[in-house]
């Protein structure tokens, strides 16, 4: 059996050479991972709004149909906004993908077991919500195959990562600044 995926390395793989990919990262660890992979204006970090990452990604993908959007978030964050999966699927967008970093834990708040460690299957839930394309990556080969799909397909992916927490990497936290530079990167002034 291969080693469980390290979250920092996994996200570095997903966000390698990102081009103009728009990234919405869920609060806490997913945001640290996205920042550690390389802070950029096209990253919209959520420092709160738990449960809202998929819906923010949806709004962005609707508003920017010519851009690709990747929502990168945690299992706990995704579990808090499950209804969003049905709403996103119903829109049948081509330019939005969701990747859930699933450690089976609420890592940020002390590592309490999440529902995915207790029987909930997010990929199956997404399929039940109408997502036609779902994927699970739990090793390096699976991740390497998934990475390009996240840039070109409307896929909901679960990436099973080890529960270990790397040191926090804190990208910018000023919401107004993040908003302005993101808008500027979109050419929205
Ligand atoms: C509404 C709300 N409830 C709870 C929290 C506290 N909280 C912050 S991050 C987090 C857990 C996030 O878990 P997950 O998305 O799986 O991230 P990871 O395990 O990668 O840290 C919790 C419970 C919060 N910030 N907002
Ligand atoms: Mg988690």
mmCIF file of N, CA, C and O in Angstrom, residues 5 15 21 25 46 71 104 127 137 141 166:
data_model
loop_
_atom_site.group_PDB
_atom_site.id
_atom_site.type_symbol
_atom_site.label_atom_id
_atom_site.label_comp_id
_atom_site.label_asym_id
_atom_site.label_seq_id
_atom_site.Cartn_x
_atom_site.Cartn_y
_atom_site.Cartn_z
ATOM 1 N N UNK A 5 -1.372 10.492 1.348
ATOM 2 C CA UNK A 5 -0.909 11.743 0.741
ATOM 3 C C UNK A 5 -0.658 12.819 1.786
ATOM 4 O O UNK A 5 -1.469 13.013 2.702
ATOM 5 N N UNK A 15 -1.720 22.763 -7.670
ATOM 6 C CA UNK A 15 -1.622 24.184 -8.026
ATOM 7 C C UNK A 15 -0.308 24.518 -8.728
ATOM 8 O O UNK A 15 0.027 25.689 -8.898
ATOM 9 N N UNK A 21 -5.792 30.144 -13.483
ATOM 10 C CA UNK A 21 -6.803 29.423 -12.707
ATOM 11 C C UNK A 21 -7.236 30.254 -11.493
ATOM 12 O O UNK A 21 -6.408 30.772 -10.751
ATOM 13 N N UNK A 25 -10.242 29.008 -1.767
ATOM 14 C CA UNK A 25 -9.822 28.015 -0.763
ATOM 15 C C UNK A 25 -10.657 28.151 0.497
ATOM 16 O O UNK A 25 -10.893 29.246 1.001
ATOM 17 N N UNK A 46 -10.574 32.015 1.871
ATOM 18 C CA UNK A 46 -11.656 32.246 2.830
ATOM 19 C C UNK A 46 -11.080 32.059 4.227
ATOM 20 O O UNK A 46 -10.524 31.009 4.540
ATOM 21 N N UNK A 71 -12.458 25.126 -6.557
ATOM 22 C CA UNK A 71 -12.715 25.257 -5.122
ATOM 23 C C UNK A 71 -11.901 24.170 -4.432
ATOM 24 O O UNK A 71 -12.030 22.986 -4.746
ATOM 25 N N UNK A 104 -10.626 13.303 7.149
ATOM 26 C CA UNK A 104 -11.524 12.677 8.127
ATOM 27 C C UNK A 104 -11.522 13.395 9.466
ATOM 28 O O UNK A 104 -11.903 12.826 10.485
ATOM 29 N N UNK A 127 -22.437 12.491 -6.216
ATOM 30 C CA UNK A 127 -23.153 11.790 -7.300
ATOM 31 C C UNK A 127 -24.654 11.862 -7.067
ATOM 32 O O UNK A 127 -25.444 12.100 -7.981
ATOM 33 N N UNK A 137 -8.906 10.396 -5.124
ATOM 34 C CA UNK A 137 -7.459 10.184 -5.241
ATOM 35 C C UNK A 137 -6.925 9.861 -3.859
ATOM 36 O O UNK A 137 -7.157 10.623 -2.910
ATOM 37 N N UNK A 141 -0.259 8.430 -7.652
ATOM 38 C CA UNK A 141 -0.660 8.194 -9.047
ATOM 39 C C UNK A 141 -2.067 8.744 -9.287
ATOM 40 O O UNK A 141 -2.340 9.378 -10.316
ATOM 41 N N UNK A 166 0.732 20.083 8.840
ATOM 42 C CA UNK A 166 2.007 20.793 8.671
ATOM 43 C C UNK A 166 1.934 22.160 9.357
ATOM 44 O O UNK A 166 0.846 22.628 9.684
#
